[in-house]
Tab-separated table of C-alpha atoms in Angstrom:
chain	number	residue	atom	x	y	z
Z	1	MET	CA	7.383	-3.350	23.327
Z	2	ILE	CA	5.950	-3.122	19.801
Z	3	LYS	CA	2.378	-4.378	19.519
Z	4	THR	CA	1.545	-7.132	17.071
Z	5	LEU	CA	-1.209	-6.544	14.535
Z	6	LYS	CA	-3.530	-8.778	16.543
Z	7	GLU	CA	-2.771	-6.854	19.745
Z	8	LYS	CA	-3.607	-3.576	18.008
Z	9	LEU	CA	-6.928	-4.951	16.751
Z	10	ASN	CA	-7.813	-6.479	20.110
Z	11	ALA	CA	-7.122	-3.098	21.725
Z	12	GLY	CA	-9.711	-1.521	19.429
Z	13	GLU	CA	-7.190	0.296	17.239
Z	14	SER	CA	-7.656	0.831	13.526
Z	15	VAL	CA	-4.973	-0.656	11.290
Z	16	TYR	CA	-4.170	0.330	7.719
Z	17	GLY	CA	-2.842	-1.802	4.911
Z	18	VAL	CA	-2.286	-2.407	1.211
Z	19	TRP	CA	-2.984	-5.360	-1.066
Z	20	SER	CA	0.303	-6.576	-2.551
Z	21	ILE	CA	-0.149	-8.280	-5.918
Z	22	ILE	CA	3.366	-7.544	-7.219
Z	23	ALA	CA	5.842	-10.117	-5.920
Z	24	ALA	CA	8.754	-7.765	-5.292
Z	25	PRO	CA	10.378	-7.639	-1.839
Z	26	MET	CA	11.831	-4.190	-2.506
Z	27	LEU	CA	8.326	-2.855	-3.136
Z	28	ASN	CA	7.088	-4.556	0.037
Z	29	GLU	CA	9.883	-2.822	1.932
Z	30	ILE	CA	8.963	0.563	0.444
Z	31	ILE	CA	5.331	0.092	1.500
Z	32	ALA	CA	6.456	-0.944	4.982
Z	33	LEU	CA	8.697	2.120	5.250
Z	34	SER	CA	5.685	4.260	4.309
Z	35	GLY	CA	4.140	3.367	7.667
Z	36	PHE	CA	1.392	0.888	6.832
Z	37	ASP	CA	0.487	-1.594	9.558
Z	38	PHE	CA	0.116	-4.583	7.246
Z	39	GLN	CA	0.329	-5.883	3.703
Z	40	ILE	CA	-1.728	-8.703	2.240
Z	41	LEU	CA	0.550	-10.739	-0.029
Z	42	ASP	CA	-1.898	-12.001	-2.609
Z	43	MET	CA	-1.645	-15.563	-3.921
Z	44	GLU	CA	-5.124	-15.489	-5.481
Z	45	HIS	CA	-4.870	-12.548	-7.879
Z	46	GLY	CA	-1.217	-11.588	-7.371
Z	47	THR	CA	2.090	-13.069	-8.507
Z	48	HIS	CA	3.186	-14.196	-5.031
Z	49	ASP	CA	3.870	-17.898	-4.598
Z	50	VAL	CA	5.627	-20.039	-2.001
Z	51	SER	CA	9.021	-19.471	-3.662
Z	52	THR	CA	8.742	-15.650	-3.489
Z	53	LEU	CA	6.937	-15.188	-0.181
Z	54	GLU	CA	9.891	-15.639	2.160
Z	55	ASN	CA	11.733	-12.467	1.151
Z	56	SER	CA	8.532	-10.443	0.899
Z	57	ILE	CA	7.667	-11.503	4.449
Z	58	ARG	CA	11.112	-10.426	5.662
Z	59	ALA	CA	10.833	-7.092	3.835
Z	60	CYS	CA	7.572	-6.342	5.637
Z	61	GLU	CA	8.864	-7.402	9.047
Z	62	LEU	CA	12.030	-5.325	8.697
Z	63	TRP	CA	10.049	-2.126	9.287
Z	64	GLY	CA	7.298	-3.351	11.588
Z	65	CYS	CA	4.696	-4.077	8.914
Z	66	SER	CA	2.767	-7.322	9.431
Z	67	PRO	CA	2.756	-9.722	6.455
Z	68	LEU	CA	-0.558	-11.484	5.847
Z	69	VAL	CA	-1.220	-13.856	2.958
Z	70	ARG	CA	-4.361	-14.326	0.926
Z	71	LEU	CA	-4.541	-17.951	-0.115
Z	72	PRO	CA	-6.016	-18.725	-3.539
Z	73	LEU	CA	-8.469	-21.196	-1.956
Z	74	ILE	CA	-9.123	-23.240	1.189
Z	75	ASP	CA	-6.166	-25.619	1.039
Z	76	LEU	CA	-4.537	-27.197	4.102
Z	77	GLY	CA	-1.304	-28.167	2.346
Z	78	LEU	CA	-0.719	-24.689	0.944
Z	79	ALA	CA	-1.734	-23.032	4.209
Z	80	GLN	CA	0.814	-25.195	6.033
Z	81	LYS	CA	3.644	-24.060	3.750
Z	82	VAL	CA	2.690	-20.395	4.105
Z	83	LEU	CA	2.350	-20.551	7.895
Z	84	ASP	CA	5.701	-22.305	8.181
Z	85	LEU	CA	7.268	-19.217	6.551
Z	86	GLY	CA	6.185	-17.116	9.531
Z	87	VAL	CA	3.323	-14.947	8.297
Z	88	ALA	CA	1.166	-12.958	10.722
Z	89	GLY	CA	-2.023	-14.568	9.475
Z	90	LEU	CA	-4.147	-15.734	6.566
Z	91	ILE	CA	-6.920	-14.056	4.602
Z	92	ILE	CA	-9.054	-16.774	3.046
Z	93	PRO	CA	-11.285	-16.173	-0.012
Z	94	GLN	CA	-14.050	-18.070	-1.775
Z	95	VAL	CA	-15.869	-19.055	1.421
Z	96	LYS	CA	-19.330	-20.186	0.366
Z	97	ASN	CA	-21.041	-21.137	3.647
Z	98	PHE	CA	-20.615	-21.842	7.359
Z	99	ALA	CA	-19.095	-25.294	6.810
Z	100	GLN	CA	-16.365	-23.869	4.581
Z	101	ALA	CA	-15.794	-20.994	7.002
Z	102	GLU	CA	-15.290	-23.439	9.854
Z	103	ALA	CA	-12.867	-25.493	7.734
Z	104	ALA	CA	-10.963	-22.319	6.861
Z	105	THR	CA	-10.447	-21.333	10.499
Z	106	ARG	CA	-8.997	-24.776	11.210
Z	107	LEU	CA	-6.136	-24.159	8.759
Z	108	LEU	CA	-4.310	-21.915	11.231
Z	109	HIS	CA	-4.472	-23.994	14.384
Z	110	TYR	CA	-3.008	-27.175	15.793
Z	111	ALA	CA	-5.225	-29.895	17.261
Z	112	PRO	CA	-7.718	-29.894	18.861
Z	113	ASP	CA	-8.790	-26.521	17.365
Z	114	GLY	CA	-7.414	-27.161	13.913
Z	115	ASP	CA	-5.753	-29.388	11.353
Z	116	ARG	CA	-2.359	-27.673	11.048
Z	117	GLY	CA	0.668	-29.950	11.345
Z	118	PHE	CA	3.393	-29.019	13.823
Z	119	ASN	CA	7.073	-28.722	12.907
Z	120	PRO	CA	9.306	-26.790	15.322
Z	121	PHE	CA	12.161	-26.460	12.814
Z	122	THR	CA	10.493	-23.966	10.426
Z	123	ARG	CA	10.872	-20.196	10.190
Z	124	GLY	CA	7.349	-19.894	11.582
Z	125	ASN	CA	8.601	-21.586	14.758
Z	126	LEU	CA	11.980	-19.784	14.750
Z	127	PHE	CA	13.772	-22.964	13.656
Z	128	LYS	CA	13.604	-24.201	17.279
Z	129	ILE	CA	16.548	-21.876	18.006
Z	130	LYS	CA	14.464	-19.490	20.103
Z	131	SER	CA	11.200	-20.117	21.891
Z	132	LYS	CA	8.096	-18.940	20.082
Z	133	GLU	CA	5.763	-16.644	21.978
Z	134	LYS	CA	2.057	-17.460	22.047
Z	135	SER	CA	0.641	-17.327	18.542
Z	136	GLY	CA	-0.926	-14.083	17.463
Z	137	LEU	CA	-2.018	-15.374	14.069
Z	138	ILE	CA	-4.908	-13.538	12.444
Z	139	CYS	CA	-7.627	-15.543	10.719
Z	140	GLY	CA	-9.556	-13.491	8.193
Z	141	LEU	CA	-12.358	-14.715	5.949
Z	142	ILE	CA	-13.620	-12.866	2.885
Z	143	ILE	CA	-17.387	-12.608	2.544
Z	144	GLU	CA	-17.930	-12.005	-1.158
Z	145	ASN	CA	-20.986	-13.976	-2.288
Z	146	LYS	CA	-24.665	-14.331	-1.443
Z	147	THR	CA	-24.482	-17.743	0.211
Z	148	ALA	CA	-21.745	-16.698	2.651
Z	149	PHE	CA	-23.640	-13.502	3.422
Z	150	ALA	CA	-26.740	-15.596	4.170
Z	151	ASP	CA	-24.641	-17.607	6.675
Z	152	LEU	CA	-22.949	-14.556	8.216
Z	153	ASP	CA	-24.705	-14.810	11.596
Z	154	GLN	CA	-23.547	-18.400	12.000
Z	155	ILE	CA	-20.055	-17.664	10.679
Z	156	LEU	CA	-19.659	-14.947	13.304
Z	157	THR	CA	-20.000	-17.555	16.067
Z	158	LEU	CA	-16.667	-19.182	15.125
Z	159	LYS	CA	-14.309	-18.683	18.073
Z	160	ASN	CA	-11.059	-18.702	16.083
Z	161	LEU	CA	-12.241	-16.140	13.553
Z	162	ASP	CA	-10.763	-12.645	13.881
Z	163	VAL	CA	-11.530	-10.621	10.759
Z	164	ILE	CA	-14.427	-10.575	8.329
Z	165	TYR	CA	-13.268	-8.823	5.177
Z	166	LEU	CA	-16.070	-7.576	2.940
Z	167	GLY	CA	-15.206	-8.366	-0.676
Z	168	ALA	CA	-17.189	-5.597	-2.286
Z	169	TYR	CA	-15.934	-6.109	-5.842
Z	170	ASP	CA	-16.814	-9.803	-5.958
Z	171	MET	CA	-20.126	-9.110	-4.257
Z	172	SER	CA	-20.944	-6.501	-6.905
Z	173	VAL	CA	-20.512	-9.270	-9.502
Z	174	ALA	CA	-22.691	-11.629	-7.458
Z	175	LEU	CA	-25.377	-8.942	-7.374
Z	176	GLY	CA	-25.256	-8.534	-11.155
Z	177	LYS	CA	-23.698	-5.058	-10.990
Z	178	PRO	CA	-19.976	-5.646	-11.655
Z	179	GLY	CA	-17.834	-2.775	-10.369
Z	180	ASP	CA	-20.810	-0.601	-9.365
Z	181	MET	CA	-19.678	0.470	-5.892
Z	182	SER	CA	-22.733	2.732	-5.455
Z	183	ASN	CA	-25.242	-0.067	-6.082
Z	184	PRO	CA	-27.862	0.149	-3.258
Z	185	GLU	CA	-27.807	-3.628	-2.739
Z	186	LEU	CA	-24.038	-3.548	-2.330
Z	187	LEU	CA	-24.175	-0.632	0.086
Z	188	ASN	CA	-26.820	-2.499	2.081
Z	189	PHE	CA	-24.549	-5.580	2.194
Z	190	ILE	CA	-21.753	-3.431	3.628
Z	191	ASP	CA	-23.980	-1.608	6.114
Z	192	VAL	CA	-25.717	-4.741	7.434
Z	193	SER	CA	-22.440	-6.676	7.618
Z	194	LEU	CA	-20.621	-3.928	9.528
Z	195	LYS	CA	-23.368	-3.831	12.145
Z	196	LYS	CA	-23.454	-7.605	12.572
Z	197	ILE	CA	-19.667	-7.943	12.743
Z	198	LYS	CA	-19.377	-5.221	15.355
Z	199	ALA	CA	-22.220	-6.694	17.428
Z	200	ALA	CA	-20.512	-10.102	17.367
Z	201	GLY	CA	-17.245	-8.649	18.673
Z	202	LYS	CA	-15.295	-9.477	15.510
Z	203	ILE	CA	-13.141	-7.198	13.342
Z	204	ALA	CA	-14.611	-5.756	10.140
Z	205	GLY	CA	-12.381	-5.035	7.171
Z	206	LEU	CA	-12.753	-3.674	3.667
Z	207	MET	CA	-11.016	-1.650	0.965
Z	208	ALA	CA	-11.970	1.849	-0.145
Z	209	ASP	CA	-10.524	5.270	-0.885
Z	210	SER	CA	-9.419	7.477	2.014
Z	211	GLN	CA	-12.695	9.384	2.294
Z	212	ALA	CA	-14.854	6.254	2.349
Z	213	LEU	CA	-12.513	4.501	4.788
Z	214	LYS	CA	-13.006	7.328	7.287
Z	215	ILE	CA	-16.763	6.803	7.060
Z	216	TYR	CA	-16.464	3.030	7.478
Z	217	GLU	CA	-14.087	3.534	10.399
Z	218	LYS	CA	-16.764	5.597	12.160
Z	219	GLN	CA	-19.129	2.673	11.577
Z	220	GLY	CA	-16.757	0.356	13.416
Z	221	ALA	CA	-14.448	-1.044	10.731
Z	222	GLN	CA	-10.868	-1.460	11.987
Z	223	PHE	CA	-9.065	-3.463	9.280
Z	224	LEU	CA	-8.773	-0.795	6.607
Z	225	VAL	CA	-7.182	-1.369	3.196
Z	226	ARG	CA	-6.318	1.714	1.153
Z	227	GLY	CA	-5.747	0.017	-2.186
Z	228	VAL	CA	-3.725	-2.347	-4.368
Z	229	ASP	CA	-0.023	-1.706	-4.998
Z	230	SER	CA	-0.284	-1.860	-8.797
Z	231	ASN	CA	-3.143	0.639	-8.914
Z	232	LEU	CA	-1.630	2.963	-6.305
Z	233	ILE	CA	1.618	3.128	-8.274
Z	234	GLY	CA	-0.163	3.620	-11.587
Z	235	GLU	CA	-2.533	6.313	-10.355
Z	236	ASN	CA	0.240	8.274	-8.659
Z	237	LEU	CA	2.500	8.073	-11.714
Z	238	LYS	CA	-0.404	9.177	-13.893
Z	239	LYS	CA	-0.956	12.154	-11.577
Z	240	LEU	CA	2.737	13.066	-11.711
Z	241	LYS	CA	2.723	12.893	-15.515
Z	242	SER	CA	-0.359	15.121	-15.745
Z	243	GLU	CA	1.479	17.768	-13.717
Z	244	LEU	CA	4.194	17.923	-16.394
Z	245	VAL	CA	1.996	18.729	-19.394
């Protein structure tokens, strides 16, 4: 039986994914066929919206690639619509503190653990045609600002939290060094966070190039993002063009 993304993570396996900011199911299918474990369909910085997500989700699932969605903000109504489409989990940005982190984890769960409404007739519940196996939804929070980082120890106590994704680019802005990935303060944020996340028994995630990801994997990170679809396409096309002249 094929393992779900959550089962792989819980077994201590590393999983590899891509940020999807281009709302194009055919591209999602190509990425899935390339062997990635997951894609994060981005509603914050990407062109995905509720009307386009359904076919992108199907395109991922067709080849065993788990579709996750990054919400644009902590929003119960929007989360409900996305979950009803049958995603494998949510990645939630703009968390400022423990209270917001706790509210974010409640988006994915029914009472008493959460605020999600139940409707058995949605795609997420197989339209009540087949029985739904126990939920393996992944709850991921992005730590990308100083106040959330200050609350990290408390955030890591949340029982329904699976993944802490380190938003290095936003944190570089918060530190006053936009885009400087070698900034010592930023590297310290990553190092300290990885140690705390691992010690708390949660999953650490972040995005980097292949060489850096191997280093972070040795430090305990399991949720590993290789890049963003738009940039990966552009850089590879640029490389191909340079080989012709």
